[in-house]
Short mmCIF file of C-alpha atoms in Angstrom, two decimals:
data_model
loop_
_atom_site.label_atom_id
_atom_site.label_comp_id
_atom_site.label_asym_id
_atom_site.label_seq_id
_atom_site.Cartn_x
_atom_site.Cartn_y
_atom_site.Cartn_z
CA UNK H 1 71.77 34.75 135.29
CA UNK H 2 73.55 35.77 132.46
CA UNK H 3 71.59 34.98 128.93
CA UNK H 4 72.02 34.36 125.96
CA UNK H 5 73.66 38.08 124.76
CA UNK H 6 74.86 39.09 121.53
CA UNK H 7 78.03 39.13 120.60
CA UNK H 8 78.50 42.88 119.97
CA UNK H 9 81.96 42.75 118.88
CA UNK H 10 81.94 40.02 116.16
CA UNK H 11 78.45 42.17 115.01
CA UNK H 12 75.56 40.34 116.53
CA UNK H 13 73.78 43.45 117.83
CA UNK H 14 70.10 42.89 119.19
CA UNK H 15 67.26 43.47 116.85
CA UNK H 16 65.21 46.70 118.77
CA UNK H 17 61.97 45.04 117.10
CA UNK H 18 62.61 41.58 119.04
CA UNK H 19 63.00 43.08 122.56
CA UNK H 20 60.18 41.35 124.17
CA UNK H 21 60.41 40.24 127.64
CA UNK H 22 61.59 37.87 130.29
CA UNK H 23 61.23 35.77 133.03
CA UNK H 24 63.79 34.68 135.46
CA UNK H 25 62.02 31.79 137.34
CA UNK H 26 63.01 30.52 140.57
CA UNK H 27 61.86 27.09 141.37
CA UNK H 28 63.39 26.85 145.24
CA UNK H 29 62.26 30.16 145.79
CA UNK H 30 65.34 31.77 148.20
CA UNK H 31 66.11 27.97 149.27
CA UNK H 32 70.24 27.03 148.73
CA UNK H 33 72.52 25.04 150.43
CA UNK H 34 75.02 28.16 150.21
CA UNK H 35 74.89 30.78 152.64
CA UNK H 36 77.47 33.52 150.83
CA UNK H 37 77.31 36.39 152.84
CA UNK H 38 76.65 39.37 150.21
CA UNK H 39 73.34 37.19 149.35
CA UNK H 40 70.27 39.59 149.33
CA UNK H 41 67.82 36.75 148.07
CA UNK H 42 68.05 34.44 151.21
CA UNK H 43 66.04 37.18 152.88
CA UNK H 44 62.69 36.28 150.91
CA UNK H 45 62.54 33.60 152.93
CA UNK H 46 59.93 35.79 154.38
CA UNK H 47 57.82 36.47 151.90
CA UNK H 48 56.50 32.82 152.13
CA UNK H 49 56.53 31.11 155.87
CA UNK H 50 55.96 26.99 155.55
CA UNK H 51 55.64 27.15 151.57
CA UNK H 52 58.50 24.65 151.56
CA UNK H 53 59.99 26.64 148.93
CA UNK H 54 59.10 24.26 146.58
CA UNK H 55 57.88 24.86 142.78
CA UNK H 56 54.30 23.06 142.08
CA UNK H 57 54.10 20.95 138.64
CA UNK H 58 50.79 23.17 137.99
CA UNK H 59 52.91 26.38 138.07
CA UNK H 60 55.91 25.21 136.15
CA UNK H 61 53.66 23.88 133.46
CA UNK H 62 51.65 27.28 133.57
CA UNK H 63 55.25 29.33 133.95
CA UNK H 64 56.36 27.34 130.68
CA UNK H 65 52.77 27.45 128.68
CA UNK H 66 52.28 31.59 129.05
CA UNK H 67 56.20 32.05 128.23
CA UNK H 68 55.85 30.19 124.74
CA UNK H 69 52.52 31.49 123.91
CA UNK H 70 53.17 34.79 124.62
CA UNK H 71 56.12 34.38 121.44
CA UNK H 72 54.46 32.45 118.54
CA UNK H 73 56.17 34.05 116.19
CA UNK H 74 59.85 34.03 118.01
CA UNK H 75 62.16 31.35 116.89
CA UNK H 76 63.43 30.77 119.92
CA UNK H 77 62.06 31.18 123.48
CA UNK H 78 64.09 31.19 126.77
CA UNK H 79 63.74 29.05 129.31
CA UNK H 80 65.39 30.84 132.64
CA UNK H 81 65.51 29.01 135.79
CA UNK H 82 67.75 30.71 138.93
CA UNK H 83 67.55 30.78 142.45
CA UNK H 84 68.58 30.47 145.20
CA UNK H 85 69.71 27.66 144.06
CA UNK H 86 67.34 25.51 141.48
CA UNK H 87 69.38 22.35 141.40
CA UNK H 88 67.62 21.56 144.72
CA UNK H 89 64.52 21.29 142.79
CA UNK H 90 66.08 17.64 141.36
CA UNK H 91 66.94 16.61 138.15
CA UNK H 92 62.87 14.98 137.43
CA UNK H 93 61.80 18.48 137.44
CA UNK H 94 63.55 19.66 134.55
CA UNK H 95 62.83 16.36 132.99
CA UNK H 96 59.39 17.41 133.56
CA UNK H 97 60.42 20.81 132.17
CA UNK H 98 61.84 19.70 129.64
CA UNK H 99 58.61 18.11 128.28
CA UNK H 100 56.38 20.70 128.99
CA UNK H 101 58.20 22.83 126.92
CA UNK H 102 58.41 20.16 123.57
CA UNK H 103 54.45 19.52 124.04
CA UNK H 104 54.19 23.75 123.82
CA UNK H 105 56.15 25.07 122.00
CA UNK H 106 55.43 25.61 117.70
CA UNK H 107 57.12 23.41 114.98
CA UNK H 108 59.52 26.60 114.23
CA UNK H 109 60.58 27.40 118.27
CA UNK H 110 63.56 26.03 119.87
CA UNK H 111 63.52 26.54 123.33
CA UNK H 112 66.69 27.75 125.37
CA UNK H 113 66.72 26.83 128.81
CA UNK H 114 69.38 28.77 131.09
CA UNK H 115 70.39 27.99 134.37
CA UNK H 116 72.58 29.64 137.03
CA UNK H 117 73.57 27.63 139.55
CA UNK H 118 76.89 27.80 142.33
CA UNK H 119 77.96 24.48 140.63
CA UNK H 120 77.77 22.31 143.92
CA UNK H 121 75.59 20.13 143.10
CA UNK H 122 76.25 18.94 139.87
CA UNK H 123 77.17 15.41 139.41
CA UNK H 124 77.86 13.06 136.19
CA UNK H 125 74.04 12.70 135.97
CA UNK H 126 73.24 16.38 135.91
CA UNK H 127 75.80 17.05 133.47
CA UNK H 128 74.56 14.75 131.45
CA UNK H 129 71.22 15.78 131.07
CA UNK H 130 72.13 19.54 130.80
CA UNK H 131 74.51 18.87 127.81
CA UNK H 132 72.15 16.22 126.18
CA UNK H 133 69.25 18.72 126.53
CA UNK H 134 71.38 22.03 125.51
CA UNK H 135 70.97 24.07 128.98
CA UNK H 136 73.07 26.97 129.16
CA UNK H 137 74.04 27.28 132.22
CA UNK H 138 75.59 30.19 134.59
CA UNK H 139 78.51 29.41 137.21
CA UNK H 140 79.09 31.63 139.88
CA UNK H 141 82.83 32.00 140.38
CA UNK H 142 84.19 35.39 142.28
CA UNK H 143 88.12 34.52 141.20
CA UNK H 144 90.50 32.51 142.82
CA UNK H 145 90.04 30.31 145.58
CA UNK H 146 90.95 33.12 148.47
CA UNK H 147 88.86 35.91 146.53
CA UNK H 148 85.75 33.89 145.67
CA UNK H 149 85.95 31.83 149.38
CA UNK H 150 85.78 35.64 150.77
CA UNK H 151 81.94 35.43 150.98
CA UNK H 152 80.68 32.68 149.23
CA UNK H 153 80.80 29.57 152.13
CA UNK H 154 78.31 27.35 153.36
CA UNK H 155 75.74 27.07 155.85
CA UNK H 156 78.43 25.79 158.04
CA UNK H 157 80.74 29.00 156.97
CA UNK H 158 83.35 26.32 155.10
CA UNK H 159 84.93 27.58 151.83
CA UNK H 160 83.05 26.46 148.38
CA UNK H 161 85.92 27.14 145.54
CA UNK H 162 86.54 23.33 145.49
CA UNK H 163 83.02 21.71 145.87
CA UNK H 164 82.32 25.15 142.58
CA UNK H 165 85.26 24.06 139.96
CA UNK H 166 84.78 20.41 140.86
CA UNK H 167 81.11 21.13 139.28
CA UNK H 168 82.86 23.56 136.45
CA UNK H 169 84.95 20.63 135.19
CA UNK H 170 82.20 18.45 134.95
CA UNK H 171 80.45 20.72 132.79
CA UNK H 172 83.52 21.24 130.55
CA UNK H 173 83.79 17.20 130.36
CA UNK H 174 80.31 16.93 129.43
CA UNK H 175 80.44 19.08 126.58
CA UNK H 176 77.39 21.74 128.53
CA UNK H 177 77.49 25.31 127.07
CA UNK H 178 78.52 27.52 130.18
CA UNK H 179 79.06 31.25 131.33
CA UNK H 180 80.49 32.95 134.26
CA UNK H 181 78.82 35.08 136.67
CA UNK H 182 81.17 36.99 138.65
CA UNK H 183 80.65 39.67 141.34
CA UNK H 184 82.73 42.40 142.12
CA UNK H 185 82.92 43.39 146.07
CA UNK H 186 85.65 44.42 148.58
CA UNK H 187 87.80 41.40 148.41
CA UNK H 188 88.21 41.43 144.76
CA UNK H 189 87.93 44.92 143.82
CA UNK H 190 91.37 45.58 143.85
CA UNK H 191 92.19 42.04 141.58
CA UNK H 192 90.30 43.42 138.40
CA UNK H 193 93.19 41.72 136.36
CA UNK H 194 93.71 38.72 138.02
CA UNK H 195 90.20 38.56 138.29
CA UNK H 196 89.50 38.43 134.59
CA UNK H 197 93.25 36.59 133.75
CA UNK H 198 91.82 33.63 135.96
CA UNK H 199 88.81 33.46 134.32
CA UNK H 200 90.07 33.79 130.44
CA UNK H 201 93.09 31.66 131.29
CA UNK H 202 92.43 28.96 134.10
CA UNK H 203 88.65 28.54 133.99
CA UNK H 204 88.82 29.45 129.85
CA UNK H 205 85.67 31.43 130.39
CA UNK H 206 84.74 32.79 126.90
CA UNK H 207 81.33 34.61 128.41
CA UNK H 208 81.57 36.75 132.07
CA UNK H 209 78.92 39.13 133.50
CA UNK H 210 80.11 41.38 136.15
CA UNK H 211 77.82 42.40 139.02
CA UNK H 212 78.15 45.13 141.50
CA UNK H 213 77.82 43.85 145.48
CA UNK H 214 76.05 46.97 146.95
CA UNK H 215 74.03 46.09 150.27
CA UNK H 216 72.43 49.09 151.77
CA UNK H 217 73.08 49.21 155.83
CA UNK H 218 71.20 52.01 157.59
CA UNK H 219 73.15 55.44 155.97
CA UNK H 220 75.44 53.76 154.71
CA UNK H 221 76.42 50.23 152.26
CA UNK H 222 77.92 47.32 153.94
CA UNK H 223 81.70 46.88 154.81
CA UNK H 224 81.61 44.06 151.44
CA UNK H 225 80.22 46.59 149.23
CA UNK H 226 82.43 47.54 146.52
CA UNK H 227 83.51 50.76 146.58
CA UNK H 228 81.95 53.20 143.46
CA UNK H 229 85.63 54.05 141.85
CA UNK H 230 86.91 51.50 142.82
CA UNK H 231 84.34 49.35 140.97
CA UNK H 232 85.35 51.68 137.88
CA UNK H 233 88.71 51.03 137.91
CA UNK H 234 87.80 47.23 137.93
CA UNK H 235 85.48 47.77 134.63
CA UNK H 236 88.44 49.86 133.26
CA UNK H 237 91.39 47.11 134.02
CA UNK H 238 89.65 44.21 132.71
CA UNK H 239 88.47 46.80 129.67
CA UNK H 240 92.15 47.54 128.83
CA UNK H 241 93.07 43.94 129.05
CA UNK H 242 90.02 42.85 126.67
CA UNK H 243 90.82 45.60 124.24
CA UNK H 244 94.08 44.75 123.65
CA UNK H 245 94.06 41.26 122.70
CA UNK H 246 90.37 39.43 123.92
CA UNK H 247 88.08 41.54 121.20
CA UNK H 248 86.01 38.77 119.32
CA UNK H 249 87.44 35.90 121.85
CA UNK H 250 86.21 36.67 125.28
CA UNK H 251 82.84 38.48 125.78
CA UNK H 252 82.16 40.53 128.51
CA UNK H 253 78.08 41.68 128.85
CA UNK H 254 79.01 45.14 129.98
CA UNK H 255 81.43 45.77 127.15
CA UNK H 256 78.99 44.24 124.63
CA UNK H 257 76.42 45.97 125.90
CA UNK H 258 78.12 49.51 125.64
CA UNK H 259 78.91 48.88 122.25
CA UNK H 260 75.77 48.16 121.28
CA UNK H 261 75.01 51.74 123.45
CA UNK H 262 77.89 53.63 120.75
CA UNK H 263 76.00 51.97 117.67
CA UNK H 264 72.31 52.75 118.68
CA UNK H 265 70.48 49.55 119.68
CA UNK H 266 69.59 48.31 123.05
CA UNK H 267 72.42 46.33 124.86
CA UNK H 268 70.21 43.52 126.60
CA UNK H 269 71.52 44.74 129.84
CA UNK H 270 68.64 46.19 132.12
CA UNK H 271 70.26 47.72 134.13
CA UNK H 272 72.04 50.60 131.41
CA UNK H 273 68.14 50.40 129.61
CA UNK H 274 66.50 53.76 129.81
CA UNK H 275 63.49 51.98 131.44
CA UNK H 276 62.90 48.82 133.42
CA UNK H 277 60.06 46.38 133.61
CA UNK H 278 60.78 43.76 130.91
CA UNK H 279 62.39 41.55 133.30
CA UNK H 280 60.50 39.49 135.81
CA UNK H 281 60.74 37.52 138.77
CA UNK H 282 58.84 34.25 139.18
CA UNK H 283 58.65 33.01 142.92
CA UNK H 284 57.91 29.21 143.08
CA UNK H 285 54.22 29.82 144.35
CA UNK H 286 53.29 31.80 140.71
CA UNK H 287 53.45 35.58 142.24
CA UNK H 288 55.35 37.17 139.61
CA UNK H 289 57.15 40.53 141.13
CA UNK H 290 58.48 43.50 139.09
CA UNK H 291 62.52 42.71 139.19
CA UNK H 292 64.65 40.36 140.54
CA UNK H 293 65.53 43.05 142.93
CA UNK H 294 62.26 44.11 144.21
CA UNK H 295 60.46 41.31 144.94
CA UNK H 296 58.55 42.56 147.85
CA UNK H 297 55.03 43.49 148.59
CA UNK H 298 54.92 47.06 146.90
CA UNK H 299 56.36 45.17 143.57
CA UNK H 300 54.14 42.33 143.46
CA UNK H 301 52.20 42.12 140.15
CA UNK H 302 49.95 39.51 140.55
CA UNK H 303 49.84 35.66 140.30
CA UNK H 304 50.22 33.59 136.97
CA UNK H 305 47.43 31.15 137.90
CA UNK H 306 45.18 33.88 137.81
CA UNK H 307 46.59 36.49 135.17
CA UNK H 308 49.33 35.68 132.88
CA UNK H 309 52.63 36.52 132.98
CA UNK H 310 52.29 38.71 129.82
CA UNK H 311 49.03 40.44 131.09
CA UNK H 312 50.99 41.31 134.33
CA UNK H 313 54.06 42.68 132.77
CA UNK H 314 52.00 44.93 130.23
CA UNK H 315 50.06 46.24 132.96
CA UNK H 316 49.88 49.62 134.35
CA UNK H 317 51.88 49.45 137.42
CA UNK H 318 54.84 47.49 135.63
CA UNK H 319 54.52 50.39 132.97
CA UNK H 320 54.91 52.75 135.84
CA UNK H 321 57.56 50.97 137.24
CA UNK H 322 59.56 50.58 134.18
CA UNK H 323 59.23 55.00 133.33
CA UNK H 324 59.99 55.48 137.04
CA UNK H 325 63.70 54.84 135.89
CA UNK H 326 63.63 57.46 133.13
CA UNK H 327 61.69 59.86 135.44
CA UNK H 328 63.37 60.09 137.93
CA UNK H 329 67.02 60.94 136.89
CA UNK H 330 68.97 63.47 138.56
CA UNK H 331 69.84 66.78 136.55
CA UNK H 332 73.21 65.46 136.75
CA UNK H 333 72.53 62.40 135.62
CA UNK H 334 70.50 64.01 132.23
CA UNK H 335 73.32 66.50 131.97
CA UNK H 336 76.15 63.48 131.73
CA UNK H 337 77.38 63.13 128.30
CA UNK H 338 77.45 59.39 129.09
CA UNK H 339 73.97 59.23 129.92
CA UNK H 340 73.04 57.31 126.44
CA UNK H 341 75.11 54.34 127.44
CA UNK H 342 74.85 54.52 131.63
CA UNK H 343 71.20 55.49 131.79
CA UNK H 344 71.87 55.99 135.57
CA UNK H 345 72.40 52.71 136.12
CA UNK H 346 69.50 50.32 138.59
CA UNK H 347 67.28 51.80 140.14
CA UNK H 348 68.11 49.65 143.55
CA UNK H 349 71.50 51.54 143.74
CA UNK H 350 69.65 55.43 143.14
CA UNK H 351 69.92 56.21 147.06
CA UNK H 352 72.86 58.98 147.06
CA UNK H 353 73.14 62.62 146.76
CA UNK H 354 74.44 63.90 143.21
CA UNK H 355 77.57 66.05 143.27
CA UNK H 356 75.39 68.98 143.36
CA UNK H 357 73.50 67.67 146.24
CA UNK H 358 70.39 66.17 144.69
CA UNK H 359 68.88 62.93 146.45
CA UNK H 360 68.06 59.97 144.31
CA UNK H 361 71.36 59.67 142.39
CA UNK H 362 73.25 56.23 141.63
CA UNK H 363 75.63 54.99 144.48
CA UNK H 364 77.80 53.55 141.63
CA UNK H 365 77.72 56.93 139.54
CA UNK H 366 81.40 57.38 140.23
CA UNK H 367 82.67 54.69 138.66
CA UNK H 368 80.40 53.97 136.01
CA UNK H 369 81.37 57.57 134.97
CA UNK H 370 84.81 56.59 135.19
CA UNK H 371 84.14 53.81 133.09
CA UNK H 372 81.68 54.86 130.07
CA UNK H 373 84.20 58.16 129.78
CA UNK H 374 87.33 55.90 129.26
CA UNK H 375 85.95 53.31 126.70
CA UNK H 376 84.46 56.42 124.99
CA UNK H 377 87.05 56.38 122.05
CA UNK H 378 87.69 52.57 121.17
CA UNK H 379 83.92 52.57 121.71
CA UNK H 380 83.65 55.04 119.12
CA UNK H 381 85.94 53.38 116.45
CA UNK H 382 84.37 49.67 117.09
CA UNK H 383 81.43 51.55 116.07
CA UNK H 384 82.71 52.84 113.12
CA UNK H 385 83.61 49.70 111.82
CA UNK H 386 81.06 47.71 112.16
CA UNK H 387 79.16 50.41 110.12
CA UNK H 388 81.79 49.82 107.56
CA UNK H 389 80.86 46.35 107.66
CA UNK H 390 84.26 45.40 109.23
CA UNK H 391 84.90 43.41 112.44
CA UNK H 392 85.82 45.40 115.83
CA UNK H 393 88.58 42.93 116.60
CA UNK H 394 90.33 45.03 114.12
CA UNK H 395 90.98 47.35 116.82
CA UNK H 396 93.38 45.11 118.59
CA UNK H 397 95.85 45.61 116.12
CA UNK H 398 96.38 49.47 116.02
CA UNK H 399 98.35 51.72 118.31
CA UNK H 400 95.89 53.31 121.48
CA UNK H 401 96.59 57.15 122.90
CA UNK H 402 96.61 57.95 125.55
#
């Protein structure tokens, strides 16, 4: 899900002090009435045989309680609900939600509630509620119609770019504050800039998140997996594009994120953090697991009915999880003179060799290389002006080298 995220380039940089953590909750557990083929969360169907996949009201009131206690002093406290898909869970449960959160939180708080959802199942009602009680929500959109039907279908393999925009306008009509969530695999790899035109110019997305598919097959990644420089070139079309004319008017979370990289600051973006661990994973039976991407056994820190969610995530093993990332680097990967805003990237994707042979190195390294090198310069002079106490769109208007 993509969160709320500073807007780097009008100079909204994160405060280091207020980097707390979060929880990405998910209601349905793995249950969604998509079946996209890159989808590594359907899997965890596993983890919990004849649950029903279903979220309890005792652990969405406990989920909602710990998360605003934890943060008395925080004006605001998010809210993040993700799936699968959480729609399924019915509109009465974020009612419910909804006044859990009122009945916790202090007189100063406003609570943010995010959502990311593949936009089926939103009707006039859901809409509705979500604008009238200020969700933000994510929609999952991989391009146009023959790019994002690619993988995403249905159970019954039928395309889902309709059934997805028909839910996107009726957020737009309803006034509901909305992001896109875009991943990048081997159908749209190549489209970097009619990727990101469709999105700025027929979906007037104004907030996009770009995610890497990589699914690990045995030696290898999977046939959709994007390919590393490829996957660079993508961040560096789009980056051009942006540069030249979207500064200040479209935000992308990798670009605002690097920036925040040039100036010193954290970016918000876990995955280019020197550490992980701040970012948990709710399942709908109250096990809370160390990342969205390694919920399984080894990962599991406990359940919130019996510790809470703040006691798990300071504990040792999430500490030890989080400095694993920083530990275990590559030489190449300290030696990189990009390393500052890359950080080597998740830890889910460290399963190549380096260049000079060492195991443990980032599958994506290529292109992220690619990418952090050529936004090194306009990085640079955003940078600069925002410590002159000028705005980086002023970039846009002077001549580039190169």
């Amino acid at each position: 899900m993509l969160p709320p995220f500073p807007d780097a380039a009008r100079g909204e940089l994160p405060d280091p002090a207020a980097m707390g953590f979060r929880v990405m909750a998910k209601p349905a557990g793995a249950l969604c009435n998509l079946e996209c083929d890159y989808c590594y969360y359907l899997a965890k169907r596993a983890l919990y045989p004849g649950s029903g996949s279903r979220m309890s009201a005792e652990t969405q009131e406990a989920y909602i309680r710990q998360l605003i206690t934890a943060q008395p002093d925080e004006p605001e406290v998010t809210i993040a609900w993700q799936g699968g898909e959480p729609t399924i869970m019915g509109l009465d449960f974020y009612r419910r939600a909804v006044e859990v959160e009122q009945r916790y939180r202090r007189p100063h708080q406003r609570i943010q509630n995010t959502l990311q959802t593949n936009g089926t199942l939103l009707d006039d009602a859901w809409c509705a509620f979500l604008a009238e009680q200020d969700f933000l929500v994510g929609i999952s959109i991989d391009g146009p119609p023959e790019l994002h039907d690619a993988y995403r279908h249905d159970r019954g393999g039928r395309p889902t770019f309709a059934r997805v925009l028909r839910g996107l306008e009726r957020l737009k009509r309803h006034g509901v504050q909305w992001n896109v969530l875009t991943t990048v695999h081997a159908a749209n790899e190549r489209s970097a800039r009619r990727v990101y035109r469709f999105l700025r110019d027929e979906l007037e997305a104004r907030f996009v998140q770009f995610i890497p598919i990589v699914e690990r097959t045995a030696g290898s990644v999977s046939e959709r997996s994007v390919d590393p420089k490829r996957f660079g070139q993508f961040l560096v079309s789009v980056f051009d594009e942006w540069v030249a004319r979207d500064i200040g008017v479209v935000f992308v979370q990798a670009f605002d994120t690097a920036l925040a990289h040039w100036v010193g600051v954290p970016g918000g973006l876990c995955i280019h953090e020197p550490a992980c661990g701040r970012q948990a994973v709710l399942e709908h039976t109250g096990d809370l697991y160390a990342c969205d991407h390694f919920v399984q056994a080894d990962f599991l820190l406990g359940n919130i009915h019996e510790s809470p969610a703040s006691t798990l995530i300071d504990s040792l093993g999430q500490q030890r999880f989080g400095a694993a990332k920083r530990e275990a680097l590559t030489r190449y990967c300290r030696g990189c003179p990009v390393r500052f805003a890359c950080n080597g990237g998740c830890p889910k994707d460290r399963f190549a060799l380096s260049p000079d042979g060492e195991p443990g190195h980032n599958h994506l390294c290529p292109g992220y290389e690619r990418f952090f090198l050529h936004i090194a310069a306009p990085m640079r002079a955003m940078a600069d002006l925002l410590a002159s106490g000028r705005a980086p769109a002023e970039l846009m208007g002077r001549p580039r080298s190169g």
